[in-house]
Coordinates of C-alpha atoms in Angstrom, one line a residue:
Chain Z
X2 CA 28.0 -15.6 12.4
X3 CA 24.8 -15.1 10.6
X4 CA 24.2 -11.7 9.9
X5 CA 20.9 -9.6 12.6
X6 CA 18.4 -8.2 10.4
X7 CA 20.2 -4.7 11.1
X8 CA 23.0 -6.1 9.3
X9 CA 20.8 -7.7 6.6
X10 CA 19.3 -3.6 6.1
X11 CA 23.1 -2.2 6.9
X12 CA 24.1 -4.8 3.6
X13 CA 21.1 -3.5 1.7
X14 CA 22.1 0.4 2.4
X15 CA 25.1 0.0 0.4
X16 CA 22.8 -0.8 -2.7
X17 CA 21.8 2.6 -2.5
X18 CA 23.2 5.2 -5.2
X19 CA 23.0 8.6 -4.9
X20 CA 19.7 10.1 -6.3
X21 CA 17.6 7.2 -6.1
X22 CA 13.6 7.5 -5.3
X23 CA 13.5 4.0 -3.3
X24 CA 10.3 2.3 -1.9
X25 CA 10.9 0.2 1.6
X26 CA 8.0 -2.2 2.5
X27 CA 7.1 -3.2 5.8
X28 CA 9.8 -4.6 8.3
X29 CA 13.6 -5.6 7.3
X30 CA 13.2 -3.0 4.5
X31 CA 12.3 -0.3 6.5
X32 CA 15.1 -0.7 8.7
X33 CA 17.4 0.3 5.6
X34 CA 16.6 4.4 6.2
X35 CA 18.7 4.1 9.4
X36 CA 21.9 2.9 7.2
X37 CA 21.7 5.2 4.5
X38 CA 25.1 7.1 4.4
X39 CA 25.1 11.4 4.8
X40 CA 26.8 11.7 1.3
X41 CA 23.9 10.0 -0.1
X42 CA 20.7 11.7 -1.0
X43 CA 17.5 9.7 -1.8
X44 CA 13.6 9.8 -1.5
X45 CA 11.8 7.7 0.0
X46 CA 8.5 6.8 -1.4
X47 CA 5.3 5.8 0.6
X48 CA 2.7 3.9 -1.9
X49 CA -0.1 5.7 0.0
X50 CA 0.6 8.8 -1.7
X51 CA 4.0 10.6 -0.5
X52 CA 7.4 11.1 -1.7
X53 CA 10.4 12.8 0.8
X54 CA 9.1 10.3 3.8
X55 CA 11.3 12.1 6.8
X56 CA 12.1 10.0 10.6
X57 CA 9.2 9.3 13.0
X58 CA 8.0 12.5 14.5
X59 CA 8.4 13.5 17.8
X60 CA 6.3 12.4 21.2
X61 CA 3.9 15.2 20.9
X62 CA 4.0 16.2 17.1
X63 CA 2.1 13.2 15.7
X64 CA 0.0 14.1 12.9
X65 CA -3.3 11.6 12.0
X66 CA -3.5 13.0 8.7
X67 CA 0.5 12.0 7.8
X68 CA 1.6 8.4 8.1
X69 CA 2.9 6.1 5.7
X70 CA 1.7 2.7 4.1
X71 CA 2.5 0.7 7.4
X72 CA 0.0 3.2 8.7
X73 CA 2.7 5.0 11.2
X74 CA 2.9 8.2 12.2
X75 CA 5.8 9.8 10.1
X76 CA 7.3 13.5 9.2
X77 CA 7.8 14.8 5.7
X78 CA 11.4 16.0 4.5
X79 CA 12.1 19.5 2.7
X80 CA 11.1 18.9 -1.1
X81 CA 8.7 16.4 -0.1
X82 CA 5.5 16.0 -2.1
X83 CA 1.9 14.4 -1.1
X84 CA -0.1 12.7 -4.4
X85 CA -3.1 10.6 -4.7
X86 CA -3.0 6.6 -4.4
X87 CA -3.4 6.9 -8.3
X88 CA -0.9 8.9 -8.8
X89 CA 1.8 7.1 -6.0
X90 CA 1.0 3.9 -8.4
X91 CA 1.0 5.5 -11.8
X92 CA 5.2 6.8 -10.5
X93 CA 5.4 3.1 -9.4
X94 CA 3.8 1.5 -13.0
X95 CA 5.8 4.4 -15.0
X96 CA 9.0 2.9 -13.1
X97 CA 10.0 6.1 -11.8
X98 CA 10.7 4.7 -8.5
X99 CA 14.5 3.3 -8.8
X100 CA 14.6 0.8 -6.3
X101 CA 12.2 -1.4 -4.2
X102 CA 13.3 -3.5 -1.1
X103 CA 10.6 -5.5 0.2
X104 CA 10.9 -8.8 2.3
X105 CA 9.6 -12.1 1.0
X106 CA 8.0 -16.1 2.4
X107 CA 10.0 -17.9 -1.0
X108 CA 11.8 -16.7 -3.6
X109 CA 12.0 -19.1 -6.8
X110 CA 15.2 -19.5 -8.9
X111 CA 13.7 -18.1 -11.5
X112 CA 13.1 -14.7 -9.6
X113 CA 9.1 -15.2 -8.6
X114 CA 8.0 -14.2 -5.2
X115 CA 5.2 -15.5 -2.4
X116 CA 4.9 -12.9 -0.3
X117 CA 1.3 -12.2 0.3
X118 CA -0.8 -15.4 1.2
X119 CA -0.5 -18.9 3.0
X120 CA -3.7 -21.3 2.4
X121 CA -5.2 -21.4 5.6
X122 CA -4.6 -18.9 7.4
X123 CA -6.2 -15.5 7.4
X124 CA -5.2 -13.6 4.1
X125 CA -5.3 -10.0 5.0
X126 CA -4.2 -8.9 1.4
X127 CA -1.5 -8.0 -0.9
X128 CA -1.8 -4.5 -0.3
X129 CA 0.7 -3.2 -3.1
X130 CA 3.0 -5.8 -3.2
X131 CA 1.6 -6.8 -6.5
X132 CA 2.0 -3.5 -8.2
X133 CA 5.6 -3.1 -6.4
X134 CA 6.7 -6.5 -8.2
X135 CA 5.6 -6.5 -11.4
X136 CA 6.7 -2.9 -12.3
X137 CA 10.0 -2.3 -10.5
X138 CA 13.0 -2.2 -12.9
X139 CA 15.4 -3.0 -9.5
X140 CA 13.6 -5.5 -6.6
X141 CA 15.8 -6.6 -4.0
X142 CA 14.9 -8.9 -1.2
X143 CA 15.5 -8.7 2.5
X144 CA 14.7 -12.3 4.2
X145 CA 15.4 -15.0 6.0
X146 CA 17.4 -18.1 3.9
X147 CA 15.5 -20.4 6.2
X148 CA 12.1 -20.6 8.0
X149 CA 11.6 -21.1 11.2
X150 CA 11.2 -24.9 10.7
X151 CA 14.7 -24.5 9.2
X152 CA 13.6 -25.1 5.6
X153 CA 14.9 -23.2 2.9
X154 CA 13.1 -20.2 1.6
X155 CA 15.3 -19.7 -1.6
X156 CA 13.5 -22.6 -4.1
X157 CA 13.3 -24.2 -7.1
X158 CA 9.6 -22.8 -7.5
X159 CA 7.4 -21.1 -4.7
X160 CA 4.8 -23.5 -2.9
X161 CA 2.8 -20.3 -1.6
X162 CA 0.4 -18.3 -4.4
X163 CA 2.7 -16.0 -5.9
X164 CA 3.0 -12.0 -5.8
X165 CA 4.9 -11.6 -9.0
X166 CA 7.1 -14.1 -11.8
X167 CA 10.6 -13.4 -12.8
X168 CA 11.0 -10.0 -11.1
X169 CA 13.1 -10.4 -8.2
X170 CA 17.1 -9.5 -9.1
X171 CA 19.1 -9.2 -5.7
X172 CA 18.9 -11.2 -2.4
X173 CA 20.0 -10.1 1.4
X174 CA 19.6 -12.9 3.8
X175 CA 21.5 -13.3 7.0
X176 CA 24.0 -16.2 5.6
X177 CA 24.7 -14.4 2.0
X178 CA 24.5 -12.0 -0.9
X179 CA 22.7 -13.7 -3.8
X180 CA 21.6 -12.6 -7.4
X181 CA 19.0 -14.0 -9.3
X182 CA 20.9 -15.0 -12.8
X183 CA 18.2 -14.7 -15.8
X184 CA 18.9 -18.2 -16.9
X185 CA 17.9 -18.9 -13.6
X186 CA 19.5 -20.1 -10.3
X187 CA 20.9 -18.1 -7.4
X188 CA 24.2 -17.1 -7.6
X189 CA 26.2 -16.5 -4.4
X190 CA 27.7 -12.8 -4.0
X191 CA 28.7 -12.9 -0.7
X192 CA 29.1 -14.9 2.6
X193 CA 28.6 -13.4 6.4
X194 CA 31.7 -13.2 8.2
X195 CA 32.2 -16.9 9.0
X196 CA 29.4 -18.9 7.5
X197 CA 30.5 -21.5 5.6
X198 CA 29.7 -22.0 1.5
X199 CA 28.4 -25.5 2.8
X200 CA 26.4 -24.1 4.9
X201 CA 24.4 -21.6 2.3
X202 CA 24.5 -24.6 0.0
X203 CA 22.6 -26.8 2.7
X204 CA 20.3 -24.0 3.2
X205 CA 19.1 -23.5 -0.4
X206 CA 16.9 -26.1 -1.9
X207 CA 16.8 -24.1 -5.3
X208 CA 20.1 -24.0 -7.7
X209 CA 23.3 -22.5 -6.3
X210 CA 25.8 -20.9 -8.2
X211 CA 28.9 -21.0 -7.3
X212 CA 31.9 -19.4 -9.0
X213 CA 35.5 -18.5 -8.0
X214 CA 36.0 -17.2 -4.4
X215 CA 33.1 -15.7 -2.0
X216 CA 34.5 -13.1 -0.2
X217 CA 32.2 -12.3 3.4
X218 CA 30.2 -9.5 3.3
X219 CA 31.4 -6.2 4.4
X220 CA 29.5 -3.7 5.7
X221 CA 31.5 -0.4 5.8
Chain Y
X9 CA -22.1 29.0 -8.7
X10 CA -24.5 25.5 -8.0
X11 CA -25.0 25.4 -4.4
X12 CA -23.9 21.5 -3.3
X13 CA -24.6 22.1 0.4
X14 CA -26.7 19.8 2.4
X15 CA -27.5 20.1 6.4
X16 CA -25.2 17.4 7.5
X17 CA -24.0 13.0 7.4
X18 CA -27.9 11.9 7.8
X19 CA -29.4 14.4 4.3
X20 CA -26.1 13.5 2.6
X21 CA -26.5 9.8 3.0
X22 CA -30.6 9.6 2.7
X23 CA -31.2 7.8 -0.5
X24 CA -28.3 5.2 -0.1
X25 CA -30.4 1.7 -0.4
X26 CA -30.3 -2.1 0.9
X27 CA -27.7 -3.5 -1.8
X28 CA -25.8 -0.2 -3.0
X29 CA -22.1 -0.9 -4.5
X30 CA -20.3 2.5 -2.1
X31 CA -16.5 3.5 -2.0
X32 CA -15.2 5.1 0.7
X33 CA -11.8 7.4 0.5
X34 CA -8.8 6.7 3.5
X35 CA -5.9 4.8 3.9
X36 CA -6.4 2.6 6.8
X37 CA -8.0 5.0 9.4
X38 CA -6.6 7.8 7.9
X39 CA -8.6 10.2 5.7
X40 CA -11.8 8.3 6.3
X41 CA -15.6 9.7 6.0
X42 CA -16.3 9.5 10.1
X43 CA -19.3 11.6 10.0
X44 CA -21.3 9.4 7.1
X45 CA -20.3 6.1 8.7
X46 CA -21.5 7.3 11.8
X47 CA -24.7 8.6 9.6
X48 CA -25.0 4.5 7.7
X49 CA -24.4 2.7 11.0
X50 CA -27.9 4.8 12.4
X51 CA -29.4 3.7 9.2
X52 CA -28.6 0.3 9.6
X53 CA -28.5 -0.1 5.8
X54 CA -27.9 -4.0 4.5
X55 CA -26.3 -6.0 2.0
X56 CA -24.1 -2.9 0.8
X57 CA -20.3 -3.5 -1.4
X58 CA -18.1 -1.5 -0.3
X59 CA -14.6 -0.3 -2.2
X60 CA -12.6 0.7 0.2
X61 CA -8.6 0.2 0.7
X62 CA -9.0 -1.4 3.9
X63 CA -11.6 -2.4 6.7
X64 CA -11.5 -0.5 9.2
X65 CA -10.8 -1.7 13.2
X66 CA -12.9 -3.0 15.3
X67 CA -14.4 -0.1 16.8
X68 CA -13.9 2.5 14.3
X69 CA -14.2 3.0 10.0
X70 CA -16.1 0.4 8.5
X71 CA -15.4 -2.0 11.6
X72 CA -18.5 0.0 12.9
X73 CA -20.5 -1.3 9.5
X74 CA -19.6 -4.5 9.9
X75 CA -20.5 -5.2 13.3
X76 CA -23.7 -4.4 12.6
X77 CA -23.6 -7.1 10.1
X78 CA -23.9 -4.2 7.0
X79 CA -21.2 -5.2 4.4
X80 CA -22.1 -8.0 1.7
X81 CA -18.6 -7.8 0.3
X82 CA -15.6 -5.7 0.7
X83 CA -13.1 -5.3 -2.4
X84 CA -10.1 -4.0 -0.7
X85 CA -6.3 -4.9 -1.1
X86 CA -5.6 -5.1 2.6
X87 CA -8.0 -6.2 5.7
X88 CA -5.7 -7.5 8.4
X89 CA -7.0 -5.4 11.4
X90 CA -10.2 -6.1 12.6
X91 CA -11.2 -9.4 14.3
X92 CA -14.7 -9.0 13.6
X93 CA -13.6 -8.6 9.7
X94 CA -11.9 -12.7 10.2
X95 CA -14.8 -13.9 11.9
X96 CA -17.7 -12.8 9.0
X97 CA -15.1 -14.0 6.7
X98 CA -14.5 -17.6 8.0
X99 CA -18.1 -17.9 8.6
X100 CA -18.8 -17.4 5.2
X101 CA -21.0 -14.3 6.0
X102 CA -19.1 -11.7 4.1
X103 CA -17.4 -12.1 0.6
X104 CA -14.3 -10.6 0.4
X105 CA -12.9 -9.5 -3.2
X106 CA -8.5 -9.0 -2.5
X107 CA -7.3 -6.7 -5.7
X108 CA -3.8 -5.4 -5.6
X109 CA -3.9 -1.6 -4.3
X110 CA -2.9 0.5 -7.7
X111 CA -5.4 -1.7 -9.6
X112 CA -7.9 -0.6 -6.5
X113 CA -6.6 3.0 -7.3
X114 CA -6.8 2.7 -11.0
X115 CA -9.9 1.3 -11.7
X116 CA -11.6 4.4 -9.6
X117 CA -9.6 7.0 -11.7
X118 CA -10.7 5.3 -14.9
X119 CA -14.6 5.0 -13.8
X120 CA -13.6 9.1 -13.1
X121 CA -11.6 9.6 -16.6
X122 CA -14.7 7.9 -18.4
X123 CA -12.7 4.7 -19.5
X124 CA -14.1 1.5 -19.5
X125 CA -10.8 -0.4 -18.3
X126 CA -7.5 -0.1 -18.1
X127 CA -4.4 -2.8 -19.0
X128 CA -2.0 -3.2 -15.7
X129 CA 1.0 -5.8 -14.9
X130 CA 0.1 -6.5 -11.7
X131 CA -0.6 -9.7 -10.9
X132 CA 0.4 -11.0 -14.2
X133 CA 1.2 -14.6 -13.4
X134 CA -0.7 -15.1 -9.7
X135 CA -3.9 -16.0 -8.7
X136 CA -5.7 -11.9 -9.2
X137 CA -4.9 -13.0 -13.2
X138 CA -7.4 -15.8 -13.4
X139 CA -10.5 -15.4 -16.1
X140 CA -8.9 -12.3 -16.8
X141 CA -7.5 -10.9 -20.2
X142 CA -4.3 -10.8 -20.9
X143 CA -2.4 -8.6 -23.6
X144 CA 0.8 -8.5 -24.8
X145 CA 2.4 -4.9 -24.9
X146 CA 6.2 -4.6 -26.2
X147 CA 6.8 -7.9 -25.0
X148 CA 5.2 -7.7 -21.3
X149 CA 1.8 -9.2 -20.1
X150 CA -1.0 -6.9 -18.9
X151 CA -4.1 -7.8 -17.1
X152 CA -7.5 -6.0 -18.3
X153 CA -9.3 -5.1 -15.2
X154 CA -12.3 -3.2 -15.4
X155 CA -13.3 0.4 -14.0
X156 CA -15.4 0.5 -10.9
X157 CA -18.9 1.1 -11.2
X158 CA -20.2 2.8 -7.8
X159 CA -23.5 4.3 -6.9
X160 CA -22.2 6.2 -4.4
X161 CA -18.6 7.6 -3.3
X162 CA -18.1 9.0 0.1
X163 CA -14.8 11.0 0.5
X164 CA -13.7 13.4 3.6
X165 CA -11.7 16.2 2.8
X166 CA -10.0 18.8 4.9
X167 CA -11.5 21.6 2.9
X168 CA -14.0 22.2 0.9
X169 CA -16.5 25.1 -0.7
X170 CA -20.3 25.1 -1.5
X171 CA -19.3 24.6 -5.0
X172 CA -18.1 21.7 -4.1
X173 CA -14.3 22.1 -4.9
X174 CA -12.3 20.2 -2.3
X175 CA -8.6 20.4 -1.0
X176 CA -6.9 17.2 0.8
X177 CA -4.6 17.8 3.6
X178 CA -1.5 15.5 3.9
X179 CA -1.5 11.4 3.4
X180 CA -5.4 12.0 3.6
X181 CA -5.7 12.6 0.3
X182 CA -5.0 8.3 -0.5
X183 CA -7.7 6.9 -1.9
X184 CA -10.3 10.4 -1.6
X185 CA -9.5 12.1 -4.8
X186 CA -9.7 9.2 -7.2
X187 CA -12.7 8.0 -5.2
X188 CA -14.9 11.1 -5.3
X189 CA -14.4 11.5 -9.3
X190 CA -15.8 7.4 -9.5
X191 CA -19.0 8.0 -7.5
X192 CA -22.4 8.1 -9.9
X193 CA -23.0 10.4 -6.6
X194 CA -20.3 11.6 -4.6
X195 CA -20.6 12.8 -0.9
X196 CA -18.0 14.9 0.4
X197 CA -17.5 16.0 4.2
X198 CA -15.2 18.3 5.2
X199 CA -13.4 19.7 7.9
X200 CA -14.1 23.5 7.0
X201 CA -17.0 24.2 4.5
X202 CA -16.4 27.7 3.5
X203 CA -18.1 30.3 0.2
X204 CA -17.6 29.7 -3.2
X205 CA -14.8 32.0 -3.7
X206 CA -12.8 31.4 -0.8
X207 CA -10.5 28.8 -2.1
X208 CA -7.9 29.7 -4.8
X209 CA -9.4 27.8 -7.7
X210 CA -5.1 26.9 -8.4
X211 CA -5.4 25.2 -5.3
X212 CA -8.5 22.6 -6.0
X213 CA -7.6 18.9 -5.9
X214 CA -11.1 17.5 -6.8
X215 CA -13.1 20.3 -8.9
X216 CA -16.9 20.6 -7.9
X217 CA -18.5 19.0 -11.2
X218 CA -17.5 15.1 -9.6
X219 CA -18.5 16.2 -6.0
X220 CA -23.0 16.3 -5.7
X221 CA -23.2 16.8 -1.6
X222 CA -21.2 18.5 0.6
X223 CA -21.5 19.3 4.5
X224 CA -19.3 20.3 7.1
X225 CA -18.5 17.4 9.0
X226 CA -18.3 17.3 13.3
X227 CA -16.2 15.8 15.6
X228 CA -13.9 14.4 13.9
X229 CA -11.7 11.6 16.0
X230 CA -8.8 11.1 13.1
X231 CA -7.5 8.0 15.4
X232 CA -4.2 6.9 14.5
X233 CA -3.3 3.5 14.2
X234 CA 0.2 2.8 14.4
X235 CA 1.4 5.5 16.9
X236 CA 5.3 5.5 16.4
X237 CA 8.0 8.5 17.8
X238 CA 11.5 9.0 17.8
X239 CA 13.4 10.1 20.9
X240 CA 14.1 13.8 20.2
X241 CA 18.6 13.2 19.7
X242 CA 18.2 9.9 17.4
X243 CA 20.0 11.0 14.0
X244 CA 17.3 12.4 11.7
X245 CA 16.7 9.7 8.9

């Protein structure tokens, strides 16, 4: 069975070390915080100028002033700390922020990323996906292998105008586990439970690595 | 002390002319200068360029501005909420200038640190890079973008003192700080206008010497956008 994106952020959670300052971006991403083990402390870092983001607040307790960069009502945690957008970028640029999970249109073999724009339709912006990709030092991916036409997101080069080259390392989708090789290519990590190596190969039009046995993803 | 005080939105926003490049501080809807778009909406000012992170909605922010057919161009990194925003767009009526959000940030706090430009990596390799500059730094590209160059900045902050320190409350702060040190003249309302004096001078986010107007600002809305709770028992992550 393909994995539900809550299985896709459950996978991603496991990425997560102890001590990390991580930045989620808008959807698949943000569903991570839920999965993020008690043993494990982390910050999470909001782009519009916060670090120590905390759960939604409570019916009643919404504050206008404190949201995040998906513009939602949020809380702050103990040790949190509230910066300009200058600042929240300069931590970003600096690469102080360990990890950024962020959810993609294509991902190329060689690790670029569309993300932001398709010709035609409205472009409402890039917002600070571009920053995000080309400073992170660790960029994973949360998406779907395959669009909703059923074509393969994971190509030999991106169609759509790119957010960043040769930055992405780590893949989640809901058939497997892949990493970006620097050479390029995707090679295949994991399988979810029951989903065939045929099958990911079928649904990857860019290079697919293969070595040894796959073992399915676990998620405890 | 210099006495930055003026009476309120309409003395503070007097001399802003037909064609006038203006930022304006918030974060979607959130840490916006209500009470000086309210004031430019009255005036019915035309052709202005505003920096701004985003576009307002429909009904409130700079949607107000653009309804009234205001805004030449808007250089902002994200736009996707206001209908009115797509339709000037696709008509061809307004020019819209995309720029990724920390080079938005950046080139206001370099206009503010009194440097010319500033070398970033984003969008190194996309479409932002083209005609632009690239250098080489210890074997990664950079794009040279340049520093903003605003007649006016108009920033809201919670509090402020006739000096014309201010202090941010929150996520407000965004794009207000960096902002109101960019402005050849900078416009501040505030929540609580209070003596020089009053404020611990350890506690100043924007010092007065970037800020020329102040003014207690009135009936402020602070609409959220995204209104998102938890039940009270879900696990606190």
């Amino acid at each position: 069975m393909p994995f539900t994106k809550e299985e896709i952020a459950q996978r991603i959670a496991k990425e997560i070390k102890d001590g990390y300052y991580v930045n989620l971006g808008i959807g698949i991403p943000t569903l991570v915080a839920n999965y993020i083990p008690d043993h494990i402390n982390i910050v999470l870092q909001s782009e519009n100028g916060l670090l120590g983001m905390g759960p939604f607040p409570i019916e009643g307790e919404e504050d206008p002033d404190l949201i995040n960069a998906g513009k939602q009502t949020i809380t702050t945690l103990p040790g949190s700390s509230i910066f300009d957008s200058a600042m929240s970028f300069g931590m970003i640029r600096a690469q102080k922020v360990d990890l950024t999970i962020l959810g993609a249109m294509e991902v190329s073999e060689n690790g670029d990323i569309a993300n932001w724009k398709i010709p035609g339709k409205m472009v409402k912006g890039m917002g600070g996906a571009m920053d995000l990709v080309a400073s992170a030092k660790n960029i994973i991916v949360a998406m779907q292998h395959v669009n909703k036409a059923g074509e393969s997101k994971l190509l030999p080069k991106c169609t759509l105008p790119l957010t960043g080259v040769r930055c992405i390392k780590k893949i989640v989708t809901e058939l497997a586990v892949l990493d970006v090789l620097p050479e390029g290519g995707f090679k295949l990590l994991e399988r979810a439970p029951g989903v065939s190596i045929d099958f990911i190969r079928q649904s990857t039009a860019g290079r697919l690595v293969i070595e040894g046995e796959i073992p399915e993803m676990n998620l405890d | 002390m210099i006495n930055k005080v003026v009476s309120g939105a309409d003395e503070a926003v007097r001399d802003i002319f037909d064609g006038a490049t203006i930022m304006l501080g918030g974060f979607g809807l959130c840490g916006i200068p209500e009470n000086c778009i309210t004031a430019l909406v009255a005036k019915e000012i035309k052709s202005l360029t505003c920096i701004s992170n985003n576009a307002g909605v429909d009904d409130f922010g700079i949607g107000l501005m653009l309804k009234k057919r205001m805004v030449k161009k808007m250089i902002s990194s994200y736009v996707g909420e206001n209908a009115e925003f797509e339709r000037q767009l696709l008509s061809g009526e307004l020019e819209v200038d995309l720029i990724p959000q920390g080079t938005l940030a950046t080139r206001c706090m370099a206009a503010g640190y009194g440097m010319p430009a500033i070398f970033t990596p984003a969008g190194v390799g996309t479409e932002v890079a083209e005609g632009k500059e690239i250098r080489n730094f210890h074997g990664k590209d950079y794009l040279l973008e340049y520093a903003f160059d605003a007649d006016f900045a108009i920033v809201k902050a919670w509090k402020g003192d006739t000096a014309g320190n201010l202090i941010f409350r929150s996520t407000s702060r965004n794009f207000n700080p960096v902002m109101a040190m960019a402005g050849k003249i900078t416009i501040a309302e505030v929540e609580e206008l209070v003596e020089a004096g009053e404020l611990n001078p350890d506690h100043i986010h924007t010092p007065g010497i970037y800020v020329h107007r102040i003014f207690q600002g009135k009936d402020y809305e602070k609409r959220i956008e995204q209104r998102t709770t938890r039940i009270v028992n879900q696990p606190n992550k």
